[in-house]
Amino acid sequence: MTANNNVPKVKLLIDGKFVDSKTDQWTDVINPATQEVLAKVPMATPEEMDAAVDAAKRAFKTWRRTPIGARARIFLRYQHLIREHMSELAAILTAEQGKTLPDAEGDVFRGLEVVEHAANIGSLQLGEIANNVAGGVDTYTLQQPLGVCAGITPFNFPAMIPLWMFPMAIATGNTFVLKPSEQDPMVTMRLVELAVEAGIPAGVLNVVHGGKDVVNAICDHEDIKAVSFVGSTPVGTHVYRRATQTGKRAQCMMGAKNHAIVMPDANKEQTLNAIAGSAFGAAGQRCMALSVVVLVGESAEWIPDLVERAKTLKVSAGHEKGTDVGPLISRAALNRVNNFIEQGATEGANLELDGRSPKVEGYDKGNFVGPTIFSGVKTDMSIYREEIFGPVLCIMNADSMDEAIEIINANPNGNGTAVFTRSGAAARHFQEEIDVGQVGINVPIPVPVPLFSFTGSRGSKLGDLGPYGKQVIQFYTQTKTVTARWFDEDEIGAGVNTTISLR
């Protein structure tokens, strides 16, 4: 579509300058609670994509040699600016994405934690040394940057996920091309503006917008060395295959179907609150959302209590005080979730709570679905097999923990899982036997802090290194091993056929 000049246009960032795209293809950024058009986002042209990569390639020549302390100080300033603008960032995020204001602040804050981690790059990017591995010989390693890296981010965490990506890539000495979600790029661009204000030099961080064509261009570009992706499984699989076929490193965090086991001895009130918050918060639009609960034994009697707890949650626009569940990102997402609810009922699951078409005063055009609960769910039902990405909770039953573990391990995804119990022995058995990358014990959304790495597994992840923590240092650097020997002036070196003595 052609851009409407009465609506703000989202800019590109190329070589340190925020510029208007020359494209004739634009997409609306829509407030999901009101359908108001907030801005127009460009589908960048191939020339703009090449310009962004060229700027990053040129900047890499000097940025890679920037002292590590100078890089760290930029991120110290950056985290301070983010804290100063927290309320502003949350308000932008809520308007374009729909999250409640507290959830939006949490989105920014979890990204801020990674920025703080990037400021510690001096101790994270250390190599290793072995003194005297042979007579007068030392061996040591250097963790050196790759070059131009790129990131493709999703709509559901437009602050957190970009902050997972470019700060760590840039702190390690790389330059970066970022492609935010075209559905809600405004808060990402405000974070980028603050990053430039913090002192990131021209060309070190660049931003392009677009859809499939830009994604493919990132995967194909010969000067991009590594690609980080967070989003749906179909797109992530496509990105991983296309990027690795052209010799790039790739890490793709993808879809999920996260389960929790509830044991009969669990603390009832704490467990019900945890389930309600993790299943219905952010309108269920989290890759770590709790979407399946397996009730073991007598805990099956808690279903009516869970339904009543879910009924107390307020559905409204994210900026309204007291809102628990905001709108879905788009009309397409709304229709998709409603269709899944219809399918679940048709396939024989018990619709304990139907959240379709809630009455939200003052927001009759919003993309709202209230908390929805199915019981009696079976593994062959579409609501179990597919990632719904909405406030829909599936309840299953098992006679024992081992039976529940078998259900979870048979699912192809492995992003996150949890158990609710007061038994240390049961919790330890669970953590040992479960085949899922991130495990919570009485913690419904077990996303680790940046001191550790995000470790989703199996069908939820392609690539063997996570997007932050210690693993991301390995992802964004290559190891150079140096073996060195220095001779005294009168010392004679080894002969042609002599190797270094290991004695």
XYZ file of C-alpha atoms in Angstrom:
503
model
C 0.000 0.000 0.000
C 1.050 3.594 -0.483
C 2.047 5.511 2.645
C -0.430 8.053 4.003
C 1.462 11.286 4.650
C -0.820 12.120 7.611
C 0.524 9.148 9.592
C 4.099 9.044 10.960
C 6.554 6.927 8.995
C 8.932 4.590 10.791
C 12.485 5.285 9.672
C 15.446 3.105 8.799
C 18.825 3.460 10.514
C 21.696 3.243 8.043
C 25.254 4.318 8.783
C 24.251 6.369 11.813
C 21.406 8.259 10.117
C 17.664 7.812 10.583
C 16.335 8.004 7.054
C 13.020 7.663 5.216
C 12.724 4.596 3.036
C 12.325 5.068 -0.710
C 10.003 2.058 -0.955
C 6.462 2.231 -2.286
C 5.374 -0.642 -0.007
C 4.211 0.187 3.521
C 2.415 -1.666 6.317
C 0.201 -0.187 9.016
C 1.209 -0.312 12.667
C -2.163 -0.736 14.378
C -3.212 -0.296 17.999
C -4.758 -3.727 18.693
C -7.204 -2.325 21.250
C -8.683 0.360 18.992
C -7.590 -0.391 15.374
C -6.092 3.104 15.199
C -3.246 3.364 12.686
C -0.255 4.563 14.701
C 2.389 4.630 11.975
C 3.484 3.262 8.629
C 6.427 0.894 8.473
C 8.372 0.496 5.210
C 9.234 -2.705 3.398
C 12.872 -1.831 2.754
C 14.209 -2.054 -0.775
C 17.080 -4.370 -1.780
C 19.276 -1.292 -2.173
C 18.496 -0.179 1.393
C 19.285 -3.654 2.685
C 22.631 -3.623 0.883
C 23.368 -0.135 2.200
C 22.781 -1.265 5.779
C 25.100 -4.256 5.401
C 27.743 -2.179 3.617
C 27.670 0.371 6.461
C 28.066 -2.426 9.015
C 30.918 -3.955 7.033
C 32.811 -0.663 6.887
C 32.222 0.067 10.564
C 33.505 -3.361 11.577
C 37.027 -2.472 10.460
C 37.400 0.076 13.255
C 34.815 -1.158 15.785
C 36.506 -4.553 16.166
C 39.627 -2.717 17.382
C 37.789 -0.472 19.825
C 39.075 -1.149 23.349
C 36.839 -3.471 25.296
C 36.464 -0.925 28.083
C 35.191 1.699 25.630
C 32.595 -0.774 24.360
C 31.516 -1.591 27.903
C 31.090 2.067 28.844
C 28.627 2.582 25.985
C 26.378 -0.063 27.474
C 26.734 1.409 30.940
C 25.352 4.658 29.491
C 22.728 2.754 27.518
C 21.282 0.947 30.530
C 21.033 4.289 32.323
C 19.082 5.809 29.402
C 16.711 2.855 29.277
C 15.963 3.225 32.980
C 15.322 6.955 32.529
C 12.844 6.296 29.711
C 11.167 3.191 31.135
C 7.668 4.701 31.368
C 7.866 6.158 27.862
C 9.057 2.869 26.393
C 6.303 0.922 28.156
C 3.631 3.312 26.887
C 4.811 2.965 23.278
C 4.950 -0.810 23.611
C 1.442 -1.007 25.084
C -0.044 1.157 22.331
C 1.347 -0.884 19.446
C 1.484 -4.381 20.954
C -1.372 -4.416 23.478
C 0.400 -5.567 26.627
C -0.609 -4.183 29.977
C 1.656 -1.402 31.222
C 3.216 -3.569 33.989
C 3.850 -6.348 31.471
C 5.312 -3.838 29.020
C 7.701 -2.566 31.685
C 8.658 -6.181 32.364
C 9.338 -6.638 28.649
C 11.747 -3.688 28.699
C 13.309 -4.707 31.999
C 14.163 -8.255 30.898
C 15.958 -6.741 27.926
C 17.665 -4.221 30.187
C 19.156 -7.104 32.175
C 20.971 -8.258 29.026
C 22.247 -4.707 28.401
C 23.688 -4.767 31.915
C 25.275 -8.104 31.101
C 26.800 -6.591 27.930
C 28.415 -3.899 30.081
C 30.343 -6.728 31.765
C 31.910 -7.801 28.480
C 35.418 -7.328 29.859
C 35.125 -10.444 32.015
C 32.899 -12.397 29.596
C 35.164 -12.301 26.535
C 38.278 -13.664 28.190
C 40.404 -16.250 26.457
C 42.479 -19.000 28.068
C 46.224 -19.493 28.447
C 48.442 -22.441 29.211
C 51.972 -21.471 30.178
C 54.891 -23.704 29.116
C 52.926 -26.308 27.163
C 56.371 -27.187 25.799
C 59.850 -25.884 26.407
C 59.475 -22.109 26.319
C 56.133 -22.401 24.486
C 52.820 -20.845 25.581
C 49.393 -21.443 24.039
C 46.501 -19.039 24.426
C 43.144 -18.304 22.852
C 41.515 -15.088 21.659
C 37.735 -14.646 21.396
C 37.443 -12.454 18.303
C 34.318 -11.004 16.645
C 32.871 -12.501 13.458
C 31.945 -9.387 11.460
C 28.460 -8.305 10.400
C 25.704 -10.091 12.326
C 21.927 -9.802 11.996
C 18.813 -10.298 14.091
C 15.171 -10.981 13.203
C 12.762 -10.303 16.068
C 9.098 -11.190 16.776
C 6.070 -9.072 17.633
C 5.427 -10.472 21.107
C 8.526 -9.003 22.817
C 9.444 -5.921 20.759
C 11.736 -4.560 23.488
C 13.207 -7.634 25.160
C 14.208 -9.673 22.114
C 16.050 -6.880 20.242
C 17.894 -6.196 23.506
C 18.798 -9.870 23.695
C 20.468 -9.547 20.304
C 22.303 -6.392 19.316
C 23.895 -5.411 22.671
C 25.743 -8.722 23.053
C 26.729 -8.827 19.374
C 28.047 -5.261 19.449
C 29.727 -5.583 22.851
C 31.770 -8.515 21.545
C 33.063 -6.354 18.676
C 30.663 -7.191 15.862
C 28.445 -4.832 13.893
C 24.735 -5.486 13.505
C 21.743 -5.269 11.178
C 18.411 -5.528 13.005
C 15.046 -6.359 11.421
C 12.263 -5.725 13.958
C 8.753 -7.097 13.619
C 6.814 -5.008 11.141
C 3.760 -5.271 13.409
C 5.188 -3.249 16.318
C 8.547 -1.616 15.476
C 8.041 1.698 17.288
C 9.371 0.767 20.722
C 12.289 -1.020 19.052
C 13.161 2.152 17.159
C 12.985 4.225 20.347
C 15.426 1.793 21.953
C 17.661 2.154 18.898
C 17.549 5.951 19.226
C 18.681 5.622 22.839
C 21.469 3.259 21.775
C 22.758 5.867 19.315
C 22.490 8.496 22.051
C 24.522 6.225 24.322
C 27.381 6.375 21.838
C 27.131 3.413 19.450
C 29.074 4.697 16.422
C 27.699 5.129 12.915
C 27.341 1.854 11.056
C 27.793 -0.354 14.109
C 24.015 -0.704 14.507
C 21.683 -0.523 11.498
C 17.941 -1.170 11.199
C 15.897 -2.285 8.207
C 12.188 -3.112 8.131
C 10.286 -5.552 6.007
C 8.732 -8.945 5.579
C 9.763 -12.189 3.919
C 11.922 -10.533 1.258
C 14.081 -8.778 3.845
C 14.342 -11.958 5.929
C 15.555 -13.864 2.896
C 18.002 -11.092 2.029
C 19.510 -11.357 5.522
C 19.856 -15.129 5.160
C 21.422 -14.842 1.706
C 23.747 -11.849 2.054
C 27.356 -12.973 1.706
C 28.692 -10.339 4.108
C 26.474 -11.378 7.043
C 28.247 -13.954 9.193
C 25.625 -14.875 11.816
C 21.839 -14.680 12.133
C 19.790 -14.731 15.332
C 16.044 -15.362 15.086
C 13.135 -15.556 17.516
C 9.648 -16.356 16.241
C 7.394 -19.077 14.881
C 8.612 -22.568 14.057
C 7.857 -22.460 10.301
C 9.729 -19.192 9.795
C 12.536 -20.201 12.155
C 13.069 -23.471 10.317
C 13.189 -21.583 7.029
C 15.686 -19.042 8.419
C 17.951 -21.718 9.888
C 18.093 -23.791 6.728
C 18.566 -20.824 4.410
C 21.176 -19.126 6.587
C 23.246 -22.235 7.240
C 23.155 -23.203 3.567
C 25.031 -19.981 2.861
C 27.633 -20.738 5.536
C 26.285 -18.570 8.339
C 26.003 -19.336 12.003
C 22.359 -19.382 13.052
C 20.426 -19.611 16.287
C 16.646 -19.879 16.027
C 14.397 -19.804 19.097
C 11.020 -21.038 17.885
C 7.567 -22.216 18.924
C 6.580 -24.234 21.933
C 3.897 -26.117 23.802
C 4.878 -25.673 27.418
C 3.520 -28.086 30.018
C 3.252 -27.992 33.794
C 2.653 -30.933 36.092
C 0.575 -30.291 39.201
C 1.066 -32.831 41.991
C -1.642 -33.320 44.647
C 0.695 -32.003 47.371
C 1.305 -28.647 45.643
C 0.401 -25.432 47.435
C -3.038 -24.869 45.954
C -3.358 -21.078 46.089
C 0.162 -20.396 44.875
C -0.205 -22.926 42.069
C -3.542 -21.585 40.843
C -2.178 -18.036 40.775
C 0.948 -19.168 38.923
C -1.065 -21.065 36.315
C -3.474 -18.191 35.714
C -0.670 -15.651 35.327
C 1.501 -17.748 33.046
C -1.331 -19.066 30.860
C -3.302 -15.848 30.377
C -0.783 -13.053 30.952
C 0.333 -11.192 27.806
C -2.854 -12.660 26.278
C -0.989 -15.961 25.975
C 1.358 -14.467 23.365
C 4.571 -15.788 24.873
C 6.763 -18.582 23.560
C 7.178 -19.496 27.227
C 3.463 -19.289 28.071
C 2.078 -22.197 30.037
C -0.414 -23.720 27.602
C -0.891 -27.257 28.988
C -1.421 -28.350 32.591
C -1.274 -32.015 33.518
C -3.172 -32.621 36.748
C -1.936 -35.687 38.611
C -4.296 -37.695 40.791
C -6.453 -35.678 43.177
C -5.301 -32.334 41.793
C -7.871 -32.947 39.029
C -10.422 -31.666 41.544
C -8.914 -28.159 41.208
C -10.467 -27.445 37.802
C -13.481 -25.489 39.157
C -11.150 -23.381 41.310
C -8.943 -22.607 38.334
C -11.972 -21.594 36.279
C -13.151 -19.245 39.006
C -9.664 -17.754 39.296
C -9.562 -17.125 35.541
C -12.986 -15.436 35.647
C -11.622 -12.752 37.966
C -9.079 -11.543 35.386
C -9.915 -8.227 33.750
C -9.880 -8.081 29.943
C -9.315 -4.586 28.540
C -6.884 -2.274 26.766
C -3.362 -2.555 28.108
C -3.163 1.027 29.371
C -6.350 0.708 31.443
C -5.750 0.380 35.162
C -6.167 -3.134 36.526
C -6.092 -4.879 33.155
C -4.847 -8.469 33.327
C -5.399 -9.600 29.731
C -4.919 -7.195 26.835
C -5.754 -7.636 23.157
C -4.161 -9.977 20.660
C -1.769 -8.369 18.204
C -4.017 -8.455 15.103
C -7.355 -9.416 13.595
C -5.653 -12.401 11.991
C -4.436 -13.564 15.412
C -7.927 -13.050 16.871
C -9.536 -15.147 14.146
C -6.913 -17.853 14.511
C -7.437 -18.198 18.264
C -11.236 -18.181 17.920
C -10.978 -20.906 15.273
C -8.867 -23.059 17.590
C -11.419 -22.670 20.369
C -14.154 -23.790 17.966
C -12.031 -26.758 16.871
C -11.367 -27.784 20.453
C -15.074 -27.911 21.230
C -15.795 -29.786 17.996
C -13.082 -32.372 18.699
C -14.593 -33.251 22.063
C -12.652 -31.289 24.671
C -14.712 -29.852 27.526
C -14.956 -26.064 27.190
C -14.881 -25.130 30.873
C -14.518 -21.383 30.174
C -15.197 -19.729 26.818
C -13.342 -16.439 26.378
C -14.613 -15.574 22.920
C -16.217 -12.185 22.280
C -15.784 -10.655 25.738
C -17.535 -7.361 26.394
C -14.850 -4.714 26.787
C -16.442 -1.355 27.459
C -15.099 1.398 25.232
C -13.071 -0.960 23.025
C -15.593 -2.791 20.886
C -13.112 -2.907 17.968
C -10.321 -4.518 19.987
C -8.795 -7.929 19.288
C -9.930 -9.413 22.578
C -10.190 -13.021 23.756
C -10.699 -13.701 27.429
C -9.192 -16.576 29.410
C -10.324 -19.884 27.925
C -9.992 -23.306 29.567
C -10.427 -26.767 28.081
C -10.420 -29.963 30.145
C -10.347 -33.538 28.916
C -7.778 -32.638 26.262
C -6.148 -35.489 24.324
C -2.836 -35.485 22.477
C -4.449 -35.936 19.059
C -6.556 -32.765 19.344
C -5.547 -29.686 17.362
C -5.641 -27.491 20.470
C -2.921 -29.719 21.928
C -0.815 -30.258 18.829
C -0.665 -26.634 17.661
C 0.754 -23.555 19.357
C -2.389 -21.426 19.750
C -0.574 -18.265 20.919
C -3.585 -16.938 22.796
C -5.083 -17.101 26.312
C -6.161 -20.738 25.961
C -5.231 -23.363 28.557
C -5.464 -27.109 27.920
C -5.943 -29.403 30.915
C -4.984 -33.073 30.830
C -5.002 -35.764 33.499
C -2.504 -38.393 34.605
C -2.453 -41.006 37.330
C 1.221 -40.477 38.193
C 4.145 -38.153 37.646
C 5.816 -40.680 35.358
C 2.725 -40.814 33.142
C 2.708 -37.008 32.996
C 6.428 -36.957 32.130
C 5.780 -39.383 29.273
C 3.160 -36.998 27.844
C 5.583 -34.060 27.952
C 8.557 -35.954 26.560
C 6.446 -37.224 23.642
C 5.657 -33.663 22.562
C 8.056 -32.459 19.845
C 8.755 -29.116 21.559
C 11.130 -28.488 24.429
C 11.121 -24.816 25.329
C 9.976 -24.853 28.951
C 8.215 -26.959 31.545
C 7.377 -26.815 35.246
C 6.300 -28.930 38.182
C 4.319 -27.798 41.208
C 5.000 -29.860 44.301
C 6.182 -29.662 47.913
C 8.250 -32.823 47.549
C 11.959 -32.390 46.937
C 12.229 -35.995 45.822
C 9.444 -35.534 43.252
C 11.011 -32.309 41.978
C 14.406 -33.940 41.572
C 12.885 -36.922 39.765
C 11.131 -34.501 37.424
C 14.238 -32.467 36.599
C 16.231 -35.618 35.893
C 13.664 -37.391 33.700
C 12.133 -34.500 31.755
C 13.515 -33.868 28.256
C 12.982 -30.112 28.067
C 15.614 -27.379 27.962
C 14.273 -25.067 30.686
C 12.733 -26.454 33.857
C 10.792 -24.661 36.572
C 10.197 -26.031 40.049
C 7.212 -24.115 41.413
C 8.158 -21.503 38.779
C 5.734 -21.431 35.829
C 7.861 -19.503 33.295
C 11.459 -20.641 33.877
C 13.298 -18.106 31.710
C 16.812 -17.759 33.180
C 18.441 -14.447 34.037
C 21.339 -13.390 31.735
C 23.970 -14.942 34.019
C 22.739 -18.187 32.456
C 21.766 -18.938 28.870
C 18.320 -19.419 27.365
C 18.328 -23.165 26.691
C 15.173 -24.227 24.878
C 15.604 -27.593 23.170
C 14.317 -30.110 20.634
C 11.670 -28.685 18.280
C 11.778 -25.279 19.973
C 15.354 -24.483 18.986
C 17.713 -24.817 16.047
C 21.385 -24.151 16.648
C 23.308 -25.245 19.721
C 23.948 -21.881 21.409
C 21.468 -19.663 23.242
C 20.762 -15.948 22.665
C 22.305 -14.602 25.880
C 24.450 -15.663 28.823
C 27.793 -17.404 28.347
C 26.651 -19.257 25.229
C 26.051 -16.077 23.242
C 29.704 -15.073 23.637
C 30.613 -18.263 21.808
C 27.974 -17.573 19.165
C 29.210 -14.072 18.363
C 32.942 -14.831 18.479
C 35.417 -17.193 16.885
C 38.274 -18.732 18.818
C 41.777 -18.074 17.580
C 44.445 -20.275 19.191
C 47.976 -18.905 19.327
C 51.061 -20.990 20.078
C 54.021 -18.719 20.799
C 57.697 -19.142 21.490
C 60.258 -16.357 21.987
C 63.974 -17.013 21.620
C 66.897 -15.487 23.407
C 69.372 -13.746 21.080
C 71.883 -16.614 21.186
C 69.362 -19.476 21.088
C 69.205 -21.692 17.997
C 65.813 -22.881 16.751
C 64.785 -26.424 15.881
C 65.807 -28.116 12.670
C 63.611 -28.740 9.635
C 62.417 -32.158 10.778
C 62.131 -31.406 14.477
C 58.830 -30.782 16.204
C 58.392 -28.828 19.404
C 59.414 -30.927 22.369
C 56.631 -31.646 24.816
C 59.081 -32.521 27.576
